[in-house]
Amino acid sequence: MIYAANFKTNHTRQSTKTYLETLAQKLADKRTEDRVFIFPPATALDSYSGNFTVGAQNAYPTQNGAFTGEIGLEQLEEFGIKTILIGHSERREYLKEDQETVVTKYTYFMAHGFEIIYCIGEPLEVREAGEKAVADYLLSQFEGIDLSYEKLIVAYEPIWAIGTGRSATVEEIASTHAMLRSNMDRPLLYGGSVKPANIKEITAINGVDGVLVGSASLDVESFSEMIFA
Ligand code: PEP
């Protein structure tokens, strides 16, 4: 299983360090087949060691240059970071990243050999319009994305389930993952209000290879509880 923690705009450099020191101890005897990723805020990126991989929540597709407020490859390379989240719904919605922007980032970081967790997900009105609408919407988020990239992990995150406490149902996850699987052959995560109380039923679903966790990953005890559930 893959367990990925997205801190978003939470945790400081100091609290991330404390979190990762605790996590490193807890993961000393994790199942070898499991993989753990942590995506702290950009100010907390550093060269950490432990049984986990630290990635960037975002970066600009450039080596360096005049892109005020952004970080590029050079800033990630300083810490040996070779993993990135691309396409998260919060960046699509609040930062107005359209599919073209997302594809540009994807193509750039793929060309530089990054492991990419590529996020897709539909808004509530699309879910309410039925399975065909959901499939059309999600597949449109694959446009321009090289799905044969061997370092790609896809995360299905229904927007209406993110940070709301309301996870998708087992049936919704199973049918959406089955549809996605028939269109690609890479590890597939589910994200959206995953927490210790529902981790076991979600990871037991056929077609779920892991989880991307926001709120419930912020506390190291809660996140490790999920990894060892
Ligand atoms: C996310 O935004 O990636 C996420 C899954 O958040 P949460 O777990 O808080 O729903």
PDB file of C-alpha atoms and ligand atoms in Angstrom:
ATOM      1  CA  MET A   1       0.000   0.000   0.000  1.00  0.00           C
ATOM      2  CA  ILE A   2       0.986   3.596  -0.565  1.00  0.00           C
ATOM      3  CA  TYR A   3       0.316   6.141   2.201  1.00  0.00           C
ATOM      4  CA  ALA A   4       0.780   9.769   1.194  1.00  0.00           C
ATOM      5  CA  ALA A   5       0.392  12.773   3.516  1.00  0.00           C
ATOM      6  CA  ASN A   6      -0.386  16.190   2.068  1.00  0.00           C
ATOM      7  CA  PHE A   7       0.213  18.878   4.711  1.00  0.00           C
ATOM      8  CA  LYS A   8      -1.042  21.683   2.427  1.00  0.00           C
ATOM      9  CA  THR A   9      -0.472  25.042   4.212  1.00  0.00           C
ATOM     10  CA  ASN A  10      -0.027  23.393   7.596  1.00  0.00           C
ATOM     11  CA  HIS A  11       3.028  22.735   9.744  1.00  0.00           C
ATOM     12  CA  THR A  12       6.143  24.865  10.038  1.00  0.00           C
ATOM     13  CA  ARG A  13       9.697  23.910   9.261  1.00  0.00           C
ATOM     14  CA  GLN A  14      10.229  23.093  12.948  1.00  0.00           C
ATOM     15  CA  SER A  15       7.045  21.074  13.411  1.00  0.00           C
ATOM     16  CA  THR A  16       7.716  19.166  10.169  1.00  0.00           C
ATOM     17  CA  LYS A  17      11.151  18.240  11.474  1.00  0.00           C
ATOM     18  CA  THR A  18       9.671  16.981  14.750  1.00  0.00           C
ATOM     19  CA  TYR A  19       6.941  15.102  12.854  1.00  0.00           C
ATOM     20  CA  LEU A  20       9.437  13.395  10.551  1.00  0.00           C
ATOM     21  CA  GLU A  21      11.755  12.425  13.398  1.00  0.00           C
ATOM     22  CA  THR A  22       8.838  10.724  15.131  1.00  0.00           C
ATOM     23  CA  LEU A  23       7.660   9.145  11.897  1.00  0.00           C
ATOM     24  CA  ALA A  24      11.132   7.808  11.099  1.00  0.00           C
ATOM     25  CA  GLN A  25      11.154   5.967  14.439  1.00  0.00           C
ATOM     26  CA  LYS A  26       7.671   4.565  13.907  1.00  0.00           C
ATOM     27  CA  LEU A  27       8.453   3.426  10.361  1.00  0.00           C
ATOM     28  CA  ALA A  28      11.615   1.588  11.331  1.00  0.00           C
ATOM     29  CA  ASP A  29       9.602  -1.641  11.207  1.00  0.00           C
ATOM     30  CA  LYS A  30       7.003  -0.828   8.562  1.00  0.00           C
ATOM     31  CA  ARG A  31       5.952  -3.503   6.049  1.00  0.00           C
ATOM     32  CA  THR A  32       8.631  -3.438   3.343  1.00  0.00           C
ATOM     33  CA  GLU A  33       6.069  -3.462   0.543  1.00  0.00           C
ATOM     34  CA  ASP A  34       4.422  -0.274   1.844  1.00  0.00           C
ATOM     35  CA  ARG A  35       5.562   3.157   0.684  1.00  0.00           C
ATOM     36  CA  VAL A  36       5.091   6.383   2.611  1.00  0.00           C
ATOM     37  CA  PHE A  37       5.227   9.882   1.107  1.00  0.00           C
ATOM     38  CA  ILE A  38       5.138  13.222   2.922  1.00  0.00           C
ATOM     39  CA  PHE A  39       4.374  16.498   1.167  1.00  0.00           C
ATOM     40  CA  PRO A  40       5.226  19.328   3.595  1.00  0.00           C
ATOM     41  CA  PRO A  41       4.933  23.021   2.724  1.00  0.00           C
ATOM     42  CA  ALA A  42       7.789  24.375   0.589  1.00  0.00           C
ATOM     43  CA  THR A  43       9.449  26.172   3.527  1.00  0.00           C
ATOM     44  CA  ALA A  44       9.889  22.822   5.291  1.00  0.00           C
ATOM     45  CA  LEU A  45      11.596  20.997   2.425  1.00  0.00           C
ATOM     46  CA  ASP A  46      14.959  19.597   3.459  1.00  0.00           C
ATOM     47  CA  SER A  47      17.085  16.442   3.225  1.00  0.00           C
ATOM     48  CA  TYR A  48      15.367  14.167   5.725  1.00  0.00           C
ATOM     49  CA  SER A  49      16.178  10.541   6.276  1.00  0.00           C
ATOM     50  CA  GLY A  50      13.799   7.762   7.184  1.00  0.00           C
ATOM     51  CA  ASN A  51      11.647   5.071   5.670  1.00  0.00           C
ATOM     52  CA  PHE A  52       9.641   7.637   3.722  1.00  0.00           C
ATOM     53  CA  THR A  53       9.928   9.895   0.689  1.00  0.00           C
ATOM     54  CA  VAL A  54       9.544  13.666   0.950  1.00  0.00           C
ATOM     55  CA  GLY A  55       8.010  15.408  -2.047  1.00  0.00           C
ATOM     56  CA  ALA A  56       6.979  18.897  -3.138  1.00  0.00           C
ATOM     57  CA  GLN A  57       3.317  19.934  -3.166  1.00  0.00           C
ATOM     58  CA  ASN A  58       4.056  22.132  -6.145  1.00  0.00           C
ATOM     59  CA  ALA A  59       6.855  23.663  -8.190  1.00  0.00           C
ATOM     60  CA  TYR A  60       7.182  25.755 -11.298  1.00  0.00           C
ATOM     61  CA  PRO A  61       8.373  23.948 -14.431  1.00  0.00           C
ATOM     62  CA  THR A  62      11.735  25.664 -14.643  1.00  0.00           C
ATOM     63  CA  GLN A  63      15.320  25.116 -13.553  1.00  0.00           C
ATOM     64  CA  ASN A  64      15.361  28.640 -12.071  1.00  0.00           C
ATOM     65  CA  GLY A  65      14.476  32.121 -13.326  1.00  0.00           C
ATOM     66  CA  ALA A  66      12.199  35.118 -12.862  1.00  0.00           C
ATOM     67  CA  PHE A  67       9.039  33.509 -11.445  1.00  0.00           C
ATOM     68  CA  THR A  68       8.289  35.472  -8.296  1.00  0.00           C
ATOM     69  CA  GLY A  69       7.016  33.376  -5.433  1.00  0.00           C
ATOM     70  CA  GLU A  70       7.710  30.054  -7.111  1.00  0.00           C
ATOM     71  CA  ILE A  71      10.316  27.361  -6.588  1.00  0.00           C
ATOM     72  CA  GLY A  72      11.866  25.381  -9.434  1.00  0.00           C
ATOM     73  CA  LEU A  73      14.072  22.402 -10.034  1.00  0.00           C
ATOM     74  CA  GLU A  74      17.172  24.005  -8.536  1.00  0.00           C
ATOM     75  CA  GLN A  75      15.456  24.524  -5.171  1.00  0.00           C
ATOM     76  CA  LEU A  76      14.231  20.910  -5.139  1.00  0.00           C
ATOM     77  CA  GLU A  77      17.563  19.467  -6.197  1.00  0.00           C
ATOM     78  CA  GLU A  78      19.247  21.129  -3.224  1.00  0.00           C
ATOM     79  CA  PHE A  79      17.422  18.617  -1.024  1.00  0.00           C
ATOM     80  CA  GLY A  80      17.425  15.684  -3.427  1.00  0.00           C
ATOM     81  CA  ILE A  81      13.656  15.970  -3.896  1.00  0.00           C
ATOM     82  CA  LYS A  82      12.476  13.904  -6.850  1.00  0.00           C
ATOM     83  CA  THR A  83       8.758  13.563  -6.081  1.00  0.00           C
ATOM     84  CA  ILE A  84       5.943  16.018  -6.756  1.00  0.00           C
ATOM     85  CA  LEU A  85       2.167  16.343  -6.493  1.00  0.00           C
ATOM     86  CA  ILE A  86       0.571  17.685  -9.667  1.00  0.00           C
ATOM     87  CA  GLY A  87      -3.046  18.545 -10.431  1.00  0.00           C
ATOM     88  CA  HIS A  88      -4.427  18.781  -6.891  1.00  0.00           C
ATOM     89  CA  SER A  89      -7.970  20.150  -6.983  1.00  0.00           C
ATOM     90  CA  GLU A  90      -7.066  23.030  -4.669  1.00  0.00           C
ATOM     91  CA  ARG A  91      -4.460  24.223  -7.173  1.00  0.00           C
ATOM     92  CA  ARG A  92      -6.860  23.710 -10.067  1.00  0.00           C
ATOM     93  CA  GLU A  93      -9.585  25.635  -8.250  1.00  0.00           C
ATOM     94  CA  TYR A  94      -7.904  28.329  -6.118  1.00  0.00           C
ATOM     95  CA  LEU A  95      -4.716  28.842  -8.125  1.00  0.00           C
ATOM     96  CA  LYS A  96      -6.619  28.558 -11.409  1.00  0.00           C
ATOM     97  CA  GLU A  97      -4.359  25.883 -12.860  1.00  0.00           C
ATOM     98  CA  ASP A  98      -6.054  24.718 -16.036  1.00  0.00           C
ATOM     99  CA  GLN A  99      -5.359  21.417 -17.770  1.00  0.00           C
ATOM    100  CA  GLU A 100      -2.788  23.047 -20.057  1.00  0.00           C
ATOM    101  CA  THR A 101      -0.789  24.353 -17.078  1.00  0.00           C
ATOM    102  CA  VAL A 102      -1.039  21.004 -15.343  1.00  0.00           C
ATOM    103  CA  VAL A 103       0.164  19.189 -18.470  1.00  0.00           C
ATOM    104  CA  THR A 104       3.125  21.579 -18.816  1.00  0.00           C
ATOM    105  CA  LYS A 105       4.178  20.818 -15.231  1.00  0.00           C
ATOM    106  CA  TYR A 106       3.632  17.103 -15.694  1.00  0.00           C
ATOM    107  CA  THR A 107       5.661  16.968 -18.886  1.00  0.00           C
ATOM    108  CA  TYR A 108       8.497  18.987 -17.368  1.00  0.00           C
ATOM    109  CA  PHE A 109       8.843  16.962 -14.181  1.00  0.00           C
ATOM    110  CA  MET A 110       8.433  13.696 -16.075  1.00  0.00           C
ATOM    111  CA  ALA A 111      11.309  14.752 -18.344  1.00  0.00           C
ATOM    112  CA  HIS A 112      13.386  15.259 -15.185  1.00  0.00           C
ATOM    113  CA  GLY A 113      12.586  11.793 -13.866  1.00  0.00           C
ATOM    114  CA  PHE A 114      10.336  12.819 -10.977  1.00  0.00           C
ATOM    115  CA  GLU A 115       7.927  10.429  -9.341  1.00  0.00           C
ATOM    116  CA  ILE A 116       4.586  12.155  -9.869  1.00  0.00           C
ATOM    117  CA  ILE A 117       1.398  11.790  -7.852  1.00  0.00           C
ATOM    118  CA  TYR A 118      -1.123  13.112 -10.334  1.00  0.00           C
ATOM    119  CA  CYS A 119      -4.475  14.116  -8.820  1.00  0.00           C
ATOM    120  CA  ILE A 120      -7.854  14.006 -10.500  1.00  0.00           C
ATOM    121  CA  GLY A 121     -11.332  14.462  -9.068  1.00  0.00           C
ATOM    122  CA  GLU A 122     -14.826  15.637  -9.869  1.00  0.00           C
ATOM    123  CA  PRO A 123     -16.975  18.334  -8.194  1.00  0.00           C
ATOM    124  CA  LEU A 124     -20.260  17.439  -6.514  1.00  0.00           C
ATOM    125  CA  GLU A 125     -22.490  18.546  -9.398  1.00  0.00           C
ATOM    126  CA  VAL A 126     -20.680  16.131 -11.716  1.00  0.00           C
ATOM    127  CA  ARG A 127     -21.013  13.258  -9.238  1.00  0.00           C
ATOM    128  CA  GLU A 128     -24.724  14.033  -8.955  1.00  0.00           C
ATOM    129  CA  ALA A 129     -25.049  13.912 -12.745  1.00  0.00           C
ATOM    130  CA  GLY A 130     -24.172  10.194 -12.698  1.00  0.00           C
ATOM    131  CA  GLU A 131     -21.387   7.755 -13.539  1.00  0.00           C
ATOM    132  CA  LYS A 132     -21.079   8.674 -17.210  1.00  0.00           C
ATOM    133  CA  ALA A 133     -20.582  12.351 -16.302  1.00  0.00           C
ATOM    134  CA  VAL A 134     -17.999  11.357 -13.685  1.00  0.00           C
ATOM    135  CA  ALA A 135     -16.107   9.196 -16.198  1.00  0.00           C
ATOM    136  CA  ASP A 136     -16.118  11.950 -18.848  1.00  0.00           C
ATOM    137  CA  TYR A 137     -14.903  14.519 -16.342  1.00  0.00           C
ATOM    138  CA  LEU A 138     -12.117  12.384 -14.889  1.00  0.00           C
ATOM    139  CA  LEU A 139     -10.900  11.159 -18.264  1.00  0.00           C
ATOM    140  CA  SER A 140     -10.703  14.762 -19.473  1.00  0.00           C
ATOM    141  CA  GLN A 141      -8.146  15.301 -16.683  1.00  0.00           C
ATOM    142  CA  PHE A 142      -5.974  12.670 -18.357  1.00  0.00           C
ATOM    143  CA  GLU A 143      -5.816  14.730 -21.554  1.00  0.00           C
ATOM    144  CA  GLY A 144      -2.181  15.501 -22.379  1.00  0.00           C
ATOM    145  CA  ILE A 145      -0.910  13.257 -19.557  1.00  0.00           C
ATOM    146  CA  ASP A 146       1.450  10.436 -20.512  1.00  0.00           C
ATOM    147  CA  LEU A 147      -0.191   7.570 -18.625  1.00  0.00           C
ATOM    148  CA  SER A 148       2.564   5.160 -19.603  1.00  0.00           C
ATOM    149  CA  TYR A 149       5.120   7.020 -17.465  1.00  0.00           C
ATOM    150  CA  GLU A 150       6.598   4.408 -15.144  1.00  0.00           C
ATOM    151  CA  LYS A 151       6.975   6.841 -12.208  1.00  0.00           C
ATOM    152  CA  LEU A 152       3.343   7.939 -12.282  1.00  0.00           C
ATOM    153  CA  ILE A 153       0.940   7.327  -9.400  1.00  0.00           C
ATOM    154  CA  VAL A 154      -2.642   8.531  -9.885  1.00  0.00           C
ATOM    155  CA  ALA A 155      -4.752   9.815  -6.980  1.00  0.00           C
ATOM    156  CA  TYR A 156      -8.525   9.878  -7.384  1.00  0.00           C
ATOM    157  CA  GLU A 157      -9.864  12.548  -5.055  1.00  0.00           C
ATOM    158  CA  PRO A 158     -13.513  13.548  -5.389  1.00  0.00           C
ATOM    159  CA  ILE A 159     -13.555  17.260  -4.561  1.00  0.00           C
ATOM    160  CA  TRP A 160     -16.713  16.954  -2.485  1.00  0.00           C
ATOM    161  CA  ALA A 161     -14.928  14.477  -0.198  1.00  0.00           C
ATOM    162  CA  ILE A 162     -11.807  16.579   0.419  1.00  0.00           C
ATOM    163  CA  GLY A 163     -11.645  18.135   3.865  1.00  0.00           C
ATOM    164  CA  THR A 164     -15.379  17.667   4.356  1.00  0.00           C
ATOM    165  CA  GLY A 165     -15.295  14.626   6.617  1.00  0.00           C
ATOM    166  CA  ARG A 166     -17.504  12.883   4.058  1.00  0.00           C
ATOM    167  CA  SER A 167     -15.594  10.152   2.250  1.00  0.00           C
ATOM    168  CA  ALA A 168     -16.931   8.603  -0.943  1.00  0.00           C
ATOM    169  CA  THR A 169     -18.744   5.320  -0.281  1.00  0.00           C
ATOM    170  CA  VAL A 170     -17.049   1.975  -0.830  1.00  0.00           C
ATOM    171  CA  GLU A 171     -19.258   1.455  -3.909  1.00  0.00           C
ATOM    172  CA  GLU A 172     -18.386   4.882  -5.365  1.00  0.00           C
ATOM    173  CA  ILE A 173     -14.667   4.296  -4.858  1.00  0.00           C
ATOM    174  CA  ALA A 174     -14.814   0.742  -6.245  1.00  0.00           C
ATOM    175  CA  SER A 175     -16.736   1.669  -9.387  1.00  0.00           C
ATOM    176  CA  THR A 176     -14.687   4.805 -10.101  1.00  0.00           C
ATOM    177  CA  HIS A 177     -11.392   2.978  -9.588  1.00  0.00           C
ATOM    178  CA  ALA A 178     -12.580   0.163 -11.874  1.00  0.00           C
ATOM    179  CA  MET A 179     -13.421   2.722 -14.576  1.00  0.00           C
ATOM    180  CA  LEU A 180     -10.038   4.444 -14.177  1.00  0.00           C
ATOM    181  CA  ARG A 181      -8.205   1.132 -14.197  1.00  0.00           C
ATOM    182  CA  SER A 182      -9.710   0.248 -17.529  1.00  0.00           C
ATOM    183  CA  ASN A 183      -8.021   3.402 -18.879  1.00  0.00           C
ATOM    184  CA  MET A 184      -4.596   3.167 -17.288  1.00  0.00           C
ATOM    185  CA  ASP A 185      -2.267   0.770 -15.575  1.00  0.00           C
ATOM    186  CA  ARG A 186      -0.515   2.662 -12.796  1.00  0.00           C
ATOM    187  CA  PRO A 187      -0.928   2.583  -8.978  1.00  0.00           C
ATOM    188  CA  LEU A 188      -4.190   4.265  -8.020  1.00  0.00           C
ATOM    189  CA  LEU A 189      -4.763   6.044  -4.703  1.00  0.00           C
ATOM    190  CA  TYR A 190      -8.004   7.257  -3.177  1.00  0.00           C
ATOM    191  CA  GLY A 191      -8.128  10.585  -1.332  1.00  0.00           C
ATOM    192  CA  GLY A 192     -10.939  12.406   0.436  1.00  0.00           C
ATOM    193  CA  SER A 193     -11.542  12.335   4.199  1.00  0.00           C
ATOM    194  CA  VAL A 194      -9.490   9.202   4.766  1.00  0.00           C
ATOM    195  CA  LYS A 195      -8.925   8.754   8.500  1.00  0.00           C
ATOM    196  CA  PRO A 196      -8.107   6.050  11.049  1.00  0.00           C
ATOM    197  CA  ALA A 197     -11.804   5.187  11.333  1.00  0.00           C
ATOM    198  CA  ASN A 198     -12.206   4.313   7.621  1.00  0.00           C
ATOM    199  CA  ILE A 199      -8.697   3.378   6.460  1.00  0.00           C
ATOM    200  CA  LYS A 200      -9.239  -0.361   6.662  1.00  0.00           C
ATOM    201  CA  GLU A 201     -12.412  -0.428   4.625  1.00  0.00           C
ATOM    202  CA  ILE A 202     -10.871   1.869   1.997  1.00  0.00           C
ATOM    203  CA  THR A 203      -7.594  -0.036   1.586  1.00  0.00           C
ATOM    204  CA  ALA A 204      -9.586  -3.286   1.373  1.00  0.00           C
ATOM    205  CA  ILE A 205     -11.398  -2.094  -1.762  1.00  0.00           C
ATOM    206  CA  ASN A 206     -10.379  -3.905  -4.914  1.00  0.00           C
ATOM    207  CA  GLY A 207      -8.400  -1.494  -7.108  1.00  0.00           C
ATOM    208  CA  VAL A 208      -7.206   0.780  -4.294  1.00  0.00           C
ATOM    209  CA  ASP A 209      -3.398   0.781  -4.073  1.00  0.00           C
ATOM    210  CA  GLY A 210      -3.162   3.372  -1.342  1.00  0.00           C
ATOM    211  CA  VAL A 211      -4.406   6.664   0.020  1.00  0.00           C
ATOM    212  CA  LEU A 212      -3.650  10.370  -0.164  1.00  0.00           C
ATOM    213  CA  VAL A 213      -4.486  11.956   3.181  1.00  0.00           C
ATOM    214  CA  GLY A 214      -4.851  15.628   4.121  1.00  0.00           C
ATOM    215  CA  SER A 215      -6.398  16.535   7.488  1.00  0.00           C
ATOM    216  CA  ALA A 216      -5.864  13.168   9.179  1.00  0.00           C
ATOM    217  CA  SER A 217      -2.174  13.157   8.249  1.00  0.00           C
ATOM    218  CA  LEU A 218      -1.354  16.336  10.150  1.00  0.00           C
ATOM    219  CA  ASP A 219      -1.012  14.472  13.410  1.00  0.00           C
ATOM    220  CA  VAL A 220       1.812  11.930  13.259  1.00  0.00           C
ATOM    221  CA  GLU A 221      -0.007   9.538  15.601  1.00  0.00           C
ATOM    222  CA  SER A 222      -3.104   9.536  13.394  1.00  0.00           C
ATOM    223  CA  PHE A 223      -1.082   9.076  10.193  1.00  0.00           C
ATOM    224  CA  SER A 224       0.994   6.223  11.632  1.00  0.00           C
ATOM    225  CA  GLU A 225      -2.140   4.583  12.977  1.00  0.00           C
ATOM    226  CA  MET A 226      -3.372   4.415   9.376  1.00  0.00           C
ATOM    227  CA  ILE A 227      -0.081   3.010   8.082  1.00  0.00           C
ATOM    228  CA  PHE A 228      -0.147   0.223  10.653  1.00  0.00           C
ATOM    229  CA  ALA A 229      -3.924  -0.398  10.590  1.00  0.00           C
TER     230      ALA A 229
HETATM  231  C1  PEP B   1      -6.381  16.087  -0.025  1.00  0.00           C
HETATM  232  O1  PEP B   1      -6.631  17.277  -0.150  1.00  0.00           O
HETATM  233  O2  PEP B   1      -5.495  15.563  -0.738  1.00  0.00           O
HETATM  234  C2  PEP B   1      -7.142  15.320   0.946  1.00  0.00           C
HETATM  235  C3  PEP B   1      -7.335  14.067   0.680  1.00  0.00           C
HETATM  236  O3  PEP B   1      -7.624  15.983   2.028  1.00  0.00           O
HETATM  237  P1  PEP B   1      -8.515  15.374   3.230  1.00  0.00           P
HETATM  238  O4  PEP B   1      -7.878  14.074   3.648  1.00  0.00           O
HETATM  239  O5  PEP B   1      -8.454  16.409   4.319  1.00  0.00           O
HETATM  240  O6  PEP B   1      -9.884  15.162   2.702  1.00  0.00           O
END
